[in-house]
Coordinates of N, CA, C and O in Angstrom, one line a residue:
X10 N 44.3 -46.1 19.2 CA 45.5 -46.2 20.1 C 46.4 -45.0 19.8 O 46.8 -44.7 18.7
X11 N 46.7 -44.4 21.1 CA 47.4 -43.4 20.9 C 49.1 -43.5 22.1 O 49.2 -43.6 23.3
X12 N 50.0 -43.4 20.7 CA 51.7 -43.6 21.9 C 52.2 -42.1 21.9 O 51.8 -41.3 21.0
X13 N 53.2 -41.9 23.1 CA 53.5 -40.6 23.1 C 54.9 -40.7 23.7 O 55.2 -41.6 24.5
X14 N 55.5 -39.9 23.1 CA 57.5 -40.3 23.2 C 57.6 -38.9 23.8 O 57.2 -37.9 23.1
X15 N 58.1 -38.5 25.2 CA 59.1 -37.9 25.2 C 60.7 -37.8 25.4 O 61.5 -38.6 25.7
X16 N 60.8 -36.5 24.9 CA 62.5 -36.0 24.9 C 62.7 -34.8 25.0 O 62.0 -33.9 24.7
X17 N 64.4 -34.8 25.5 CA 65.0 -33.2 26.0 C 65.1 -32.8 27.4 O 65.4 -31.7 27.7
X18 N 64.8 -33.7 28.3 CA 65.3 -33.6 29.7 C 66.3 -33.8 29.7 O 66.7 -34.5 28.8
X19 N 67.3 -33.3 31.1 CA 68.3 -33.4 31.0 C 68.6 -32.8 32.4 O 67.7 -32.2 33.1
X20 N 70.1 -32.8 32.9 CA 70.7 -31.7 34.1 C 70.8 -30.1 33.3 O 71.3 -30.1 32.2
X21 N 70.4 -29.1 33.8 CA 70.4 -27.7 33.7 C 70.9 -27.1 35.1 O 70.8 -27.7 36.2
X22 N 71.4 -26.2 35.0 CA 71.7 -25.0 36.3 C 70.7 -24.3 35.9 O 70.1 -24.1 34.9
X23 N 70.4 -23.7 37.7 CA 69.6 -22.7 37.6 C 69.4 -21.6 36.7 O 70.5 -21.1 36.3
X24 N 68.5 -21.1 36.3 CA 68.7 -20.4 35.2 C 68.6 -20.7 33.7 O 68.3 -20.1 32.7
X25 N 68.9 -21.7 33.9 CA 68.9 -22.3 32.5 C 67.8 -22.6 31.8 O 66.7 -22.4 32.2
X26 N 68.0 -23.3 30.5 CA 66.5 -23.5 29.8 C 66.7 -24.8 29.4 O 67.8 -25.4 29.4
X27 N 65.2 -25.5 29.0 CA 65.4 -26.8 28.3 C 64.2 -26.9 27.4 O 63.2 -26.7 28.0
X28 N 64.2 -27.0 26.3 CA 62.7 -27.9 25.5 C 62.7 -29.1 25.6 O 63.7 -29.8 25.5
X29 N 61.1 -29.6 25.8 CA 60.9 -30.9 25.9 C 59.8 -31.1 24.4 O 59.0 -30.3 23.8
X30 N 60.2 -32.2 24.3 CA 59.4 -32.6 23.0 C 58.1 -33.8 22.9 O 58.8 -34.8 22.8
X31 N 57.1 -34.1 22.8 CA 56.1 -35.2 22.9 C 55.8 -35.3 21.5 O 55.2 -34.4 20.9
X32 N 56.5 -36.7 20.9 CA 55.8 -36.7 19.9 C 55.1 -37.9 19.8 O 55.5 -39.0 20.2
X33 N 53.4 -37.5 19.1 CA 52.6 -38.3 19.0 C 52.2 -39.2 17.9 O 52.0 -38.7 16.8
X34 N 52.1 -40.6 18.1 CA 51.2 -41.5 16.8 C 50.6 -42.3 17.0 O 51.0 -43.0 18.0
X35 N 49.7 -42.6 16.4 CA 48.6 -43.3 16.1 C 47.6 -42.5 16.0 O 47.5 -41.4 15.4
X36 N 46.6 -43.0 16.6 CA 45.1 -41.9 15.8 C 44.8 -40.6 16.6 O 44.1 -40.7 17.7
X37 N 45.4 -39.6 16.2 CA 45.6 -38.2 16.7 C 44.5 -37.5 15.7 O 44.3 -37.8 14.5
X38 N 44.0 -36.5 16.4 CA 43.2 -35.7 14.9 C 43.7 -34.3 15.4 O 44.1 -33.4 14.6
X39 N 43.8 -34.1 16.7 CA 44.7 -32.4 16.9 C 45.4 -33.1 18.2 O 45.5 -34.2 18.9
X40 N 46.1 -31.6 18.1 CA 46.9 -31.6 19.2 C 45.9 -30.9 20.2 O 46.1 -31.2 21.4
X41 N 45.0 -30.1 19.9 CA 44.0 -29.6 21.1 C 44.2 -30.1 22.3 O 44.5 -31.3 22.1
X42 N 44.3 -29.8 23.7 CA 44.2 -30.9 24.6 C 45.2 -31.1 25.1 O 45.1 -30.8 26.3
X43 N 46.6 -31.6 24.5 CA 47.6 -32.4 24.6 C 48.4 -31.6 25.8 O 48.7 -30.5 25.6
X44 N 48.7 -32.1 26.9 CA 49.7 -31.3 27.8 C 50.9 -32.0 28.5 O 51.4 -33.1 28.3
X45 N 51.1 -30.6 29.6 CA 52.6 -31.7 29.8 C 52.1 -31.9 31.2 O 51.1 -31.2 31.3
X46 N 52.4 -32.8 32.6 CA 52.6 -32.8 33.7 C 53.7 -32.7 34.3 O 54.6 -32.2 33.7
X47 N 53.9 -33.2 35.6 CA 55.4 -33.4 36.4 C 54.8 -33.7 37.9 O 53.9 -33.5 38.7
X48 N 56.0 -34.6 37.6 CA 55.7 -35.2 39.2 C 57.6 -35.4 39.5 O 58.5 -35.8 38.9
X49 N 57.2 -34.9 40.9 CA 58.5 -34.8 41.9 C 58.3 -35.4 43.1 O 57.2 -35.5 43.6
X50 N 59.5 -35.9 43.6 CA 59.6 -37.1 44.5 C 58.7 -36.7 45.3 O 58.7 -35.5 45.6
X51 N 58.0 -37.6 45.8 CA 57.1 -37.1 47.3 C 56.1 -36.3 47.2 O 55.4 -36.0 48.2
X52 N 55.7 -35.8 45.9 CA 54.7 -35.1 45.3 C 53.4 -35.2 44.3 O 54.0 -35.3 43.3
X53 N 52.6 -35.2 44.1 CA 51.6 -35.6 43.7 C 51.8 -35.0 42.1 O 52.3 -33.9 41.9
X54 N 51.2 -35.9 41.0 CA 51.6 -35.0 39.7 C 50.8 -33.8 39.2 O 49.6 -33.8 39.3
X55 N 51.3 -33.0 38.9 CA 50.7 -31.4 38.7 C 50.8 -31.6 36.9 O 51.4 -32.3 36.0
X56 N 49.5 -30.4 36.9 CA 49.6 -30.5 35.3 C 50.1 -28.9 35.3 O 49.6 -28.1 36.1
X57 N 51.2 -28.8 34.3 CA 52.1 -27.8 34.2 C 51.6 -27.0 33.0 O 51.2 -25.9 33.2
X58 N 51.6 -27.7 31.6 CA 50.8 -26.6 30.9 C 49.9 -27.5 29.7 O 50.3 -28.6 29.3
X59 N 48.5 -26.8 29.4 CA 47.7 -27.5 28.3 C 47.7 -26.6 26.9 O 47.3 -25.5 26.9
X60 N 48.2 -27.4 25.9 CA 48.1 -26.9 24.4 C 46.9 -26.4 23.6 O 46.0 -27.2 23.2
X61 N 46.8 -25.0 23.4 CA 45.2 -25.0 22.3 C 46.0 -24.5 21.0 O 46.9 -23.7 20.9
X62 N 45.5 -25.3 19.9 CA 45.6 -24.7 18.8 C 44.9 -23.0 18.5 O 45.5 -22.2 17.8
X63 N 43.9 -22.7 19.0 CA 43.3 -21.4 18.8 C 44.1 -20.0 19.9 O 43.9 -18.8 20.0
X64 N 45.2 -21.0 20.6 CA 46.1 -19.6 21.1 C 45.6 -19.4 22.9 O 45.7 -18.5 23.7
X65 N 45.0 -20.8 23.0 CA 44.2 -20.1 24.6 C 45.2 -21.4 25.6 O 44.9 -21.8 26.7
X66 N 46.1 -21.7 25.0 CA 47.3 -22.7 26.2 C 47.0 -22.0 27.5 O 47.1 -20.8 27.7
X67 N 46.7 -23.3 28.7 CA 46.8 -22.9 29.8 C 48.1 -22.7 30.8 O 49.0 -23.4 30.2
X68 N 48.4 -22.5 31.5 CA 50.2 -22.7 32.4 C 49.6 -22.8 33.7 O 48.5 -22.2 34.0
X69 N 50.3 -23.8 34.7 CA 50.4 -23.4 36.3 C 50.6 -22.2 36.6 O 51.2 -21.6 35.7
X70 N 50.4 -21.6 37.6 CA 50.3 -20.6 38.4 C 52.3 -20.4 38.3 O 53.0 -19.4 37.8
X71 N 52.7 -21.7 39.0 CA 54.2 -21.5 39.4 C 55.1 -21.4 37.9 O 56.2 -21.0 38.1
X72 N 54.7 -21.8 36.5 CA 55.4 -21.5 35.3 C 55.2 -20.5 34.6 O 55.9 -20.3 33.6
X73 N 54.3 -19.8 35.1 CA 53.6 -18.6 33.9 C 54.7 -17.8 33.9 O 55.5 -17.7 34.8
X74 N 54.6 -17.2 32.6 CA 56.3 -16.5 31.7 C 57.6 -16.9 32.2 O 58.6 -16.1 32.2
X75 N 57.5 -18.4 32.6 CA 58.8 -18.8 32.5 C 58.7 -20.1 31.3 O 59.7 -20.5 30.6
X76 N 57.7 -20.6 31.3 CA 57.5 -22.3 30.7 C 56.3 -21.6 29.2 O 55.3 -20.9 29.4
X77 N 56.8 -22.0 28.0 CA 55.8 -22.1 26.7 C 55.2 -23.4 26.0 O 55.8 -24.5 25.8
X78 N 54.6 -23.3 25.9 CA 54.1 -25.0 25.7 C 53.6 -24.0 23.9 O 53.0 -23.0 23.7
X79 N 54.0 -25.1 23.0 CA 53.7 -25.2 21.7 C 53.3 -26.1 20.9 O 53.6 -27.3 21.4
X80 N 52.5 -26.2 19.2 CA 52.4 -27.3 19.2 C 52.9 -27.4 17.4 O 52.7 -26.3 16.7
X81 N 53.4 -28.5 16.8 CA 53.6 -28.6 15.5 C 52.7 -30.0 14.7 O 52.9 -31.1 14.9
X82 N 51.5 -29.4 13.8 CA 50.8 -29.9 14.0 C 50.8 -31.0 12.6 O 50.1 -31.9 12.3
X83 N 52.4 -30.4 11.8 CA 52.9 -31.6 10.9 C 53.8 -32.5 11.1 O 54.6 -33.1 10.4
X84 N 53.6 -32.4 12.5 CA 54.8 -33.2 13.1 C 54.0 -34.2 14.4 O 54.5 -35.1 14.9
X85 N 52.6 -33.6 14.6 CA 52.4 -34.4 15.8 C 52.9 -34.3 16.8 O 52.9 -35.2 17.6
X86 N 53.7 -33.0 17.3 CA 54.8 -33.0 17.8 C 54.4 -31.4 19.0 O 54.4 -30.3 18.5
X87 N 54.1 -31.5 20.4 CA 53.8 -30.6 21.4 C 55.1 -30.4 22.3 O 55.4 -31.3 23.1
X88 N 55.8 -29.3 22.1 CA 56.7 -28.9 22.8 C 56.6 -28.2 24.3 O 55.5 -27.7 24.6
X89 N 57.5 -28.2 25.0 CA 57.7 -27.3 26.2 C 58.8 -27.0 26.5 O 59.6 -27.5 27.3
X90 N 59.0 -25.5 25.6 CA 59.8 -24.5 26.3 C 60.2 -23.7 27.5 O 59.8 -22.5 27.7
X91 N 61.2 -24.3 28.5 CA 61.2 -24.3 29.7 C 62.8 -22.9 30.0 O 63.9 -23.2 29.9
X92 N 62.5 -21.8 30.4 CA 63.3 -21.2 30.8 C 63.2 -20.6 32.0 O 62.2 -20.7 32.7
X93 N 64.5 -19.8 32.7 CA 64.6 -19.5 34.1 C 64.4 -20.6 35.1 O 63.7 -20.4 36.1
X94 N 65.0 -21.9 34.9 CA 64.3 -23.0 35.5 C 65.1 -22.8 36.9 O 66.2 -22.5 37.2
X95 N 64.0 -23.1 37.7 CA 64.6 -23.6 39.6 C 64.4 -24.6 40.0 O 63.4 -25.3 39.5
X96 N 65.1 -25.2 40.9 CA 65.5 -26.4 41.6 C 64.1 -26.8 41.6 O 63.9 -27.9 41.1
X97 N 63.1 -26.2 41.9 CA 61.5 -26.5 42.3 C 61.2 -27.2 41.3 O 60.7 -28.3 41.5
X98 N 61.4 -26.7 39.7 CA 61.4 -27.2 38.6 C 61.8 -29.1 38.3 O 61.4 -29.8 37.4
X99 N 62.4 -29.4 39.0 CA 62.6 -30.9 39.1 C 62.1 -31.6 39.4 O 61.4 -31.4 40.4
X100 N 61.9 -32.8 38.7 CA 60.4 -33.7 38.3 C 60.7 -34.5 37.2 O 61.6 -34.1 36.4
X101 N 59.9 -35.9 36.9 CA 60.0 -36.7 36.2 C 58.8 -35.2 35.0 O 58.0 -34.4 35.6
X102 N 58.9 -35.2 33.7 CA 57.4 -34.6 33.1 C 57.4 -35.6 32.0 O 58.3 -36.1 31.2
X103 N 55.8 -35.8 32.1 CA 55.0 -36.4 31.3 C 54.2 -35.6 30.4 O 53.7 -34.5 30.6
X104 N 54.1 -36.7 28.8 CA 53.1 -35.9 28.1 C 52.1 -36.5 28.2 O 52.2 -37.7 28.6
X105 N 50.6 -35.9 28.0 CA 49.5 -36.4 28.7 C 48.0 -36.2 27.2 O 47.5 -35.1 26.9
X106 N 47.9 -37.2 26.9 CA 46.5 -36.7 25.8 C 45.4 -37.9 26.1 O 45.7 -39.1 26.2
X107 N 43.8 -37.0 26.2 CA 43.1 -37.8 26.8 C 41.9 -38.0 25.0 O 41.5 -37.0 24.4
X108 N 41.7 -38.8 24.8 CA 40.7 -39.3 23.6 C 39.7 -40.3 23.8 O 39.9 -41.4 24.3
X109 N 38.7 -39.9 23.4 CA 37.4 -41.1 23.1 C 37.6 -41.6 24.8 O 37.9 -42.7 24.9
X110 N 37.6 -40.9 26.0 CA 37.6 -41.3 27.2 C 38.7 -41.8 27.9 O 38.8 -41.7 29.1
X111 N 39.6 -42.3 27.0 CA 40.7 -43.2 27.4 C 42.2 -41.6 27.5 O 42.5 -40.8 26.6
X112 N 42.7 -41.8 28.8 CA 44.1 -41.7 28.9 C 45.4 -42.2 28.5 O 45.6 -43.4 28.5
X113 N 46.4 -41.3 28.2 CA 47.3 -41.5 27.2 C 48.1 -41.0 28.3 O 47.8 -40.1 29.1
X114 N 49.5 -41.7 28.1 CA 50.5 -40.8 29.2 C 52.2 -41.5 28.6 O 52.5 -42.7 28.5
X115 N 52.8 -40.8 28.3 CA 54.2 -40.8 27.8 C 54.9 -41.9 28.9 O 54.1 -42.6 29.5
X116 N 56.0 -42.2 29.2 CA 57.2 -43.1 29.5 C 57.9 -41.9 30.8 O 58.6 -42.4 31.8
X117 N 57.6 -40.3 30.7 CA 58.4 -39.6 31.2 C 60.0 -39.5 30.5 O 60.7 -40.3 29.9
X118 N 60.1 -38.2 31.0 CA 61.5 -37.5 30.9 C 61.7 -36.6 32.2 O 61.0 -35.7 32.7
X119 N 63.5 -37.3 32.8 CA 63.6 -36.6 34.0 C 64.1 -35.2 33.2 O 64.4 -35.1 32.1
X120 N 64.0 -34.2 34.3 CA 64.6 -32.7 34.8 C 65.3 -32.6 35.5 O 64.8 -33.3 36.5
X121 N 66.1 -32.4 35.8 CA 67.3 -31.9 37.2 C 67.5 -30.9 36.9 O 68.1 -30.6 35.9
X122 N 67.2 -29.7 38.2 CA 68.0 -28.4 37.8 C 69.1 -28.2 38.8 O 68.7 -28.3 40.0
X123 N 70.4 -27.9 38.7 CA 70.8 -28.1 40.1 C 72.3 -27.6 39.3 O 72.9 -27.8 38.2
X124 N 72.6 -27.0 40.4 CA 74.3 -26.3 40.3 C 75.3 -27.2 40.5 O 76.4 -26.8 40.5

């Protein structure tokens, strides 16, 4: 059984930054894998970015060199470093780790970017 907590959403202005934080427990062996999504009103959920410990993290097309996804692996703990954020950027985001077949999905944390 695997639970996943996020935190660090919040209101931002354009422009601005936020880190989001997922931290994981119960029976975790890596963070390999582990990502973030987002889903916005009226929209279907997108996966925004996937964590590799060996350096090969994937990003959406729409976050690349704006969004870092990291991971702390004494902490259980997968970040997303979110800068230059735009209104588009708004969305509930989820953390997402899939194990032994079964889907794992966080509680969500809203975003709001907005002046």
């Amino acid at each position: 059984q695997v639970q996943l907590v996020e935190s660090g959403g919040g209101l931002v202005q354009p422009g601005g930054s936020l880190r989001l934080s997922c931290a994981a427990s119960g029976s975790i062996f890596s963070l390999d894998g582990m990502s973030w999504y987002r889903q916005a009103p009226g929209r279907e959920r997108e996966r925004v970015a996937e964590f590799s410990n060996g350096g090969y993290s994937m990003y959406a097309d729409s976050v690349k060199g704006r969004f870092t996804i990291s991971g702390d692996n004494t902490k259980s703990t997968v970040y997303l470093q979110m800068n230059s954020l735009k209104s588009e950027d708004t969305a509930v985001y989820y953390c997402y780790y899939r194990m032994w077949m079964r889907d794992y999905w966080g509680q969500g944390t809203q975003v709001t970017v907005s002046s």
